[in-house]
Amino acid sequence: MQKKEGYRNIIIGIVVGAIFFGWWLRGFLYSNWRFRLFSQRSWSYIANEFESGWMLNAKSDWIFLITLLLSIPLFLYLWYLCTKVRWRTLIKKTWKWLVALCAAIFAGQAIVKHNKKKKKVVLAPPPPPSITIKNTSSARPKPLGHSTPVMPVQQATTFSSGPIFSNTTKAASPMDFSSAQPSAQPLSSMPEDISNIPLEDIQLPQREPVVEDIPGLFKEAGYQLIEKVKTTLQTIDFLAVGAQKVFAVLIDRESGDWLAEEEPFNGEAPLWFSEIDHRVSPIYELKQSVSELQAKLAKEFPDKKMQAFMIEEKGNIINAEEMLRIWKELDVVVSRTDVGGTDDLPVTASVVEPTMPASASEMQELSKLFKGDN
């Protein structure tokens, strides 16, 4: 880890030095005093001036000398500041912001174009063609008890703009043609196109919460709980004690979308970043707390192992898929419950495995060890 940090700091120093000396300081000295920073002739001229008793009387001479003297300390300070910046995270956040901005711009342009097309005049549909009824009844006498069948209505070959004609004998055509004409649906009743809805009014579907009783899950699996165990950094929600293993369970209730990072930088704790805030990695603090509690546990129960267990309840870890491998290497179990996410994280019920319960004497000693209970 230290070797990797050393390479990183050297690369940053080279980039900062190239920008500071090769661009800014070189241009500043040449534009004001025609002094070429990387010219042996310019440095020889300055040396000769000092050997011949150069007296600094003008303000420009003092500014020139102070600039040269302070250039090295200023470069070192800038180098130090640049090593503190998490460039990878900054580039990721900037890239995501640019992609979101471009998507919003293009979406706005598409809506404007669509609205312009919608402003075209919509013509009413033409009236339905007129229908004539042909008398198909036959004058041939029918036997008694035989009724004249009603023949189907046929559309006339010639369209007429006049009234609808029917047979003069009403008994021969008892059909009602009032329903034969199609009814036009008013345009105002048509559903509104979703592209005309403003972006701020469009609501994305909310995540369905996972309903779980977290303490109850561990109890049903055979664990016994020691609640609210305090450490130097935080308060653990509870310790789940089994016959062979103890879980230090922390429920993370910080809402928002978080970009997780677990690699310390220059001896400082890793940070999680959101759109408006940042915080120390809760998993890093949980690991520190587990190390503190493991040291106490090893004195009384050297065969028992304590493992970190974090449950995301409210927040959304946007890079959870790539972080699962890192958390596994750190020996930390991470799951989700309620509205926590993303879906790459398993639900807590699928992670808690059954165990044999610890004995009553062990629980009494562990409660006294971690909480001072008698």
XYZ file of C-alpha atoms in Angstrom:
374
model
C 0.000 0.000 0.000
C 2.788 2.447 0.917
C 4.650 1.613 -2.295
C 1.524 2.312 -4.327
C 1.024 5.649 -2.554
C 4.649 6.549 -3.231
C 4.270 5.998 -6.976
C 1.093 8.061 -6.951
C 2.746 10.975 -5.129
C 5.707 10.956 -7.530
C 3.415 11.097 -10.568
C 1.441 13.977 -9.026
C 4.714 15.807 -8.267
C 5.864 15.456 -11.890
C 2.559 16.811 -13.222
C 2.473 19.710 -10.740
C 6.135 20.537 -11.453
C 5.555 20.555 -15.214
C 2.615 22.930 -14.846
C 4.248 25.160 -12.202
C 7.763 25.484 -13.618
C 7.205 24.668 -17.280
C 4.157 26.876 -17.787
C 3.370 29.405 -15.047
C 6.773 30.396 -13.588
C 8.501 30.272 -16.965
C 5.868 32.486 -18.579
C 5.704 34.879 -15.596
C 9.458 35.517 -15.546
C 9.764 35.902 -19.305
C 6.760 38.216 -19.765
C 7.937 40.590 -17.007
C 11.760 40.490 -17.120
C 12.554 38.547 -20.318
C 14.228 35.977 -18.076
C 14.372 32.482 -19.536
C 13.993 30.004 -16.678
C 15.682 27.106 -18.477
C 18.419 29.143 -20.171
C 21.982 28.901 -18.888
C 22.691 32.316 -20.389
C 19.989 33.966 -18.247
C 21.278 32.388 -15.040
C 24.842 33.377 -15.922
C 23.692 36.964 -16.359
C 22.099 36.979 -12.889
C 25.258 35.492 -11.354
C 27.433 38.141 -12.996
C 25.140 40.895 -11.736
C 25.488 39.694 -8.150
C 29.283 39.325 -8.474
C 29.564 42.887 -9.755
C 27.616 44.235 -6.751
C 24.042 44.361 -8.006
C 22.044 46.676 -5.763
C 18.311 45.953 -5.507
C 16.779 49.416 -5.675
C 13.739 49.026 -7.942
C 10.566 47.285 -6.826
C 10.667 45.045 -9.883
C 14.087 43.738 -8.817
C 12.746 42.800 -5.396
C 9.688 41.086 -6.902
C 11.964 39.125 -9.253
C 14.233 37.963 -6.408
C 11.333 37.066 -4.088
C 9.650 35.100 -6.903
C 12.777 33.022 -7.424
C 13.273 32.414 -3.699
C 9.659 31.412 -3.052
C 9.211 29.257 -6.157
C 10.547 26.046 -4.549
C 8.518 26.313 -1.280
C 5.399 27.247 -3.260
C 5.857 24.248 -5.547
C 6.279 21.888 -2.578
C 3.143 23.242 -0.922
C 1.117 22.859 -4.106
C 2.435 19.308 -4.448
C 1.304 18.538 -0.899
C -2.176 19.971 -1.544
C -2.594 17.993 -4.770
C -1.735 14.719 -3.028
C -4.665 15.336 -0.686
C -7.177 15.460 -3.538
C -8.913 12.193 -4.463
C -8.576 12.628 -8.198
C -10.258 9.363 -9.157
C -13.398 10.181 -7.186
C -13.392 13.774 -8.428
C -13.159 12.645 -12.067
C -15.978 10.116 -11.569
C -18.256 12.753 -10.027
C -17.427 15.293 -12.739
C -18.071 12.752 -15.487
C -21.417 11.741 -13.979
C -22.424 15.410 -13.687
C -21.517 16.100 -17.324
C -23.433 13.031 -18.543
C -26.505 14.045 -16.525
C -26.267 17.627 -17.839
C -26.019 16.492 -21.475
C -28.934 14.085 -21.009
C -31.074 16.874 -19.544
C -30.185 19.261 -22.402
C -30.945 16.718 -25.134
C -34.171 15.681 -23.413
C -35.271 19.327 -23.255
C -34.537 19.852 -26.964
C -36.506 16.716 -27.878
C -39.524 17.947 -25.895
C -39.403 21.383 -27.583
C -39.284 19.797 -31.067
C -42.125 17.466 -30.183
C -44.256 20.357 -28.926
C -43.683 22.258 -32.203
C -44.937 19.278 -34.167
C -47.995 19.057 -31.951
C -49.006 22.632 -32.831
C -50.090 21.621 -36.359
C -53.830 22.082 -37.136
C -55.790 18.890 -36.655
C -58.626 18.574 -39.165
C -61.915 17.038 -38.143
C -62.654 13.631 -39.672
C -64.950 13.628 -42.758
C -68.636 12.796 -42.200
C -69.629 9.172 -42.652
C -71.057 8.232 -46.081
C -74.818 8.122 -46.552
C -76.490 4.717 -46.473
C -79.351 3.601 -48.661
C -81.545 0.603 -48.071
C -82.585 -1.563 -50.943
C -85.932 -3.300 -50.776
C -85.197 -6.976 -51.169
C -88.659 -8.221 -50.277
C -90.257 -10.403 -52.930
C -93.848 -10.009 -54.209
C -94.193 -13.776 -54.453
C -96.854 -15.018 -52.018
C -95.527 -16.878 -48.950
C -97.224 -19.737 -47.197
C -99.087 -19.049 -43.992
C -96.874 -18.891 -40.928
C -93.867 -17.811 -42.955
C -92.320 -14.475 -41.978
C -90.295 -12.308 -44.272
C -86.639 -12.403 -43.190
C -84.814 -9.152 -42.664
C -82.027 -8.813 -45.224
C -78.678 -7.211 -44.340
C -78.125 -3.562 -45.063
C -75.876 -2.895 -48.045
C -73.954 0.264 -48.769
C -75.039 2.032 -51.969
C -72.548 2.283 -54.747
C -73.316 5.987 -55.188
C -72.770 8.368 -52.252
C -75.530 10.879 -51.713
C -75.470 14.081 -49.757
C -79.240 14.019 -49.223
C -81.285 12.284 -46.534
C -81.261 8.568 -45.860
C -84.020 6.791 -47.846
C -85.822 3.732 -46.549
C -88.618 1.494 -47.763
C -92.048 3.123 -47.562
C -93.398 0.003 -45.863
C -92.219 0.287 -42.225
C -93.081 -3.291 -41.391
C -90.642 -4.590 -43.975
C -87.632 -2.842 -42.342
C -88.053 -2.618 -38.612
C -84.339 -2.049 -37.980
C -83.126 1.088 -36.149
C -80.198 2.666 -37.962
C -79.400 5.264 -35.299
C -76.448 3.167 -34.086
C -75.084 2.582 -37.571
C -73.373 5.976 -37.647
C -70.017 6.001 -35.850
C -69.721 8.416 -32.954
C -66.638 10.638 -33.015
C -64.712 10.818 -29.752
C -63.913 14.441 -28.782
C -60.212 15.326 -28.985
C -60.259 16.790 -25.495
C -60.853 13.314 -24.033
C -57.713 11.840 -25.567
C -54.958 11.060 -23.025
C -52.142 13.597 -22.795
C -48.851 12.632 -24.437
C -46.248 11.887 -21.786
C -43.650 13.897 -23.710
C -45.637 17.069 -22.964
C -45.334 16.553 -19.206
C -42.563 18.701 -17.621
C -39.539 16.770 -16.365
C -40.002 17.974 -12.797
C -43.532 16.502 -12.745
C -42.415 13.030 -13.818
C -41.989 10.791 -10.781
C -39.818 7.719 -10.980
C -41.124 4.546 -9.349
C -40.141 4.285 -5.721
C -38.201 1.317 -4.370
C -40.390 -1.225 -2.665
C -39.234 -1.456 0.971
C -38.020 -4.797 2.293
C -39.946 -5.420 5.503
C -37.718 -7.293 7.958
C -37.412 -7.541 11.713
C -33.619 -7.428 11.920
C -33.212 -8.458 15.595
C -35.895 -11.094 15.098
C -34.004 -12.618 12.142
C -30.913 -13.164 14.262
C -32.917 -14.538 17.189
C -34.748 -17.012 14.948
C -31.387 -18.165 13.559
C -30.178 -19.036 17.085
C -28.230 -15.895 18.003
C -28.554 -14.091 21.321
C -28.266 -10.308 21.271
C -26.298 -7.802 23.350
C -27.711 -4.412 22.378
C -26.108 -0.957 22.199
C -22.445 -1.828 22.691
C -20.300 1.316 22.828
C -16.803 1.562 21.375
C -14.334 4.411 21.008
C -15.715 5.459 17.593
C -19.403 4.537 17.661
C -22.244 2.570 19.220
C -22.870 -0.859 17.702
C -26.591 -1.622 17.335
C -26.121 -5.103 18.784
C -23.788 -8.071 19.039
C -25.286 -11.319 17.706
C -23.665 -14.098 19.740
C -23.602 -17.661 18.446
C -21.783 -20.774 19.651
C -18.765 -20.194 17.357
C -19.057 -16.643 16.055
C -20.098 -13.161 17.136
C -21.444 -10.586 14.640
C -21.010 -6.878 15.358
C -24.105 -5.513 13.600
C -24.316 -1.865 12.529
C -27.445 -0.517 10.791
C -26.591 2.411 8.508
C -29.494 4.882 8.465
C -27.923 7.712 6.440
C -30.136 8.486 3.430
C -28.895 9.575 -0.001
C -26.887 8.139 -2.875
C -23.357 7.269 -1.723
C -20.185 6.508 -3.647
C -18.306 4.094 -1.383
C -14.509 4.032 -0.992
C -12.577 1.802 1.441
C -8.943 2.636 0.638
C -7.225 4.916 3.215
C -5.194 7.797 1.843
C -2.025 9.095 3.540
C -3.068 7.497 6.818
C -6.502 9.187 6.760
C -9.830 7.350 6.942
C -11.567 6.601 3.609
C -14.574 8.750 2.735
C -17.983 8.100 1.214
C -19.277 10.855 -1.084
C -22.811 11.939 -1.941
C -24.026 14.780 -4.171
C -23.970 17.305 -1.317
C -21.921 15.770 1.491
C -19.227 13.299 2.500
C -18.532 11.202 5.580
C -16.069 8.678 6.941
C -16.776 5.186 5.659
C -19.111 3.466 8.173
C -17.495 0.156 7.279
C -14.043 1.559 8.116
C -15.317 2.706 11.530
C -17.070 -0.648 12.052
C -13.823 -2.494 11.312
C -12.005 -0.335 13.878
C -14.712 -1.090 16.442
C -14.530 -4.832 15.706
C -10.753 -4.791 16.238
C -11.289 -3.090 19.606
C -13.971 -5.578 20.675
C -12.000 -8.564 19.339
C -9.102 -7.634 21.609
C -11.443 -7.835 24.613
C -13.046 -11.041 23.384
C -9.718 -12.815 22.846
C -8.813 -12.461 26.522
C -11.823 -14.481 27.727
C -12.801 -16.497 24.658
C -9.781 -16.987 22.397
C -11.665 -19.472 20.176
C -14.483 -17.072 19.316
C -14.212 -14.824 16.270
C -15.996 -11.499 15.800
C -17.039 -10.383 12.319
C -18.343 -7.023 11.082
C -21.903 -6.956 9.704
C -23.362 -3.754 8.193
C -27.001 -3.407 7.065
C -27.912 -0.560 4.699
C -31.387 0.654 5.665
C -31.975 4.086 4.085
C -29.108 4.929 1.735
C -28.273 3.785 -1.760
C -24.669 2.631 -2.426
C -24.379 3.326 -6.148
C -21.159 1.330 -6.655
C -22.193 -1.625 -4.475
C -21.585 -4.132 -7.269
C -17.851 -3.388 -7.484
C -17.510 -2.884 -3.702
C -18.842 -6.347 -2.783
C -15.495 -7.910 -3.675
C -13.598 -5.364 -1.563
C -15.923 -5.863 1.427
C -15.416 -9.605 1.154
C -11.639 -9.084 1.268
C -12.126 -6.916 4.364
C -14.176 -9.753 5.943
C -17.292 -7.592 6.271
C -20.832 -8.822 5.572
C -22.970 -6.124 3.905
C -26.711 -6.515 3.254
C -29.770 -4.309 2.727
C -33.203 -3.876 4.277
C -36.140 -1.455 4.054
C -35.396 0.971 1.134
C -31.602 0.539 1.252
C -29.812 -0.534 -1.903
C -28.836 -1.138 -4.563
C -30.350 -4.477 -5.591
C -26.804 -5.869 -5.904
C -26.790 -6.119 -2.106
C -28.499 -9.232 -0.699
C -31.405 -8.848 1.692
C -30.542 -9.562 5.309
C -32.808 -12.596 5.576
C -30.797 -14.400 2.884
C -27.470 -13.763 4.655
C -28.209 -14.719 8.266
C -27.460 -18.427 8.638
C -28.632 -20.669 11.503
C -26.224 -21.373 14.358
C -26.077 -23.190 17.646
C -26.873 -20.843 20.552
C -24.262 -19.846 23.114
C -24.616 -21.139 26.651
C -26.164 -19.053 29.411
C -22.831 -18.791 31.239
C -21.112 -17.489 28.094
C -23.812 -14.868 27.565
C -23.482 -13.716 31.150
C -19.718 -13.324 30.827
C -19.977 -11.588 27.432
C -22.584 -9.128 28.731
C -20.323 -8.317 31.650
C -17.323 -7.998 29.302
C -18.902 -5.620 26.767
C -21.425 -3.726 28.860
C -20.240 -4.169 32.418
C -23.447 -5.997 33.456
C -23.299 -8.138 36.574
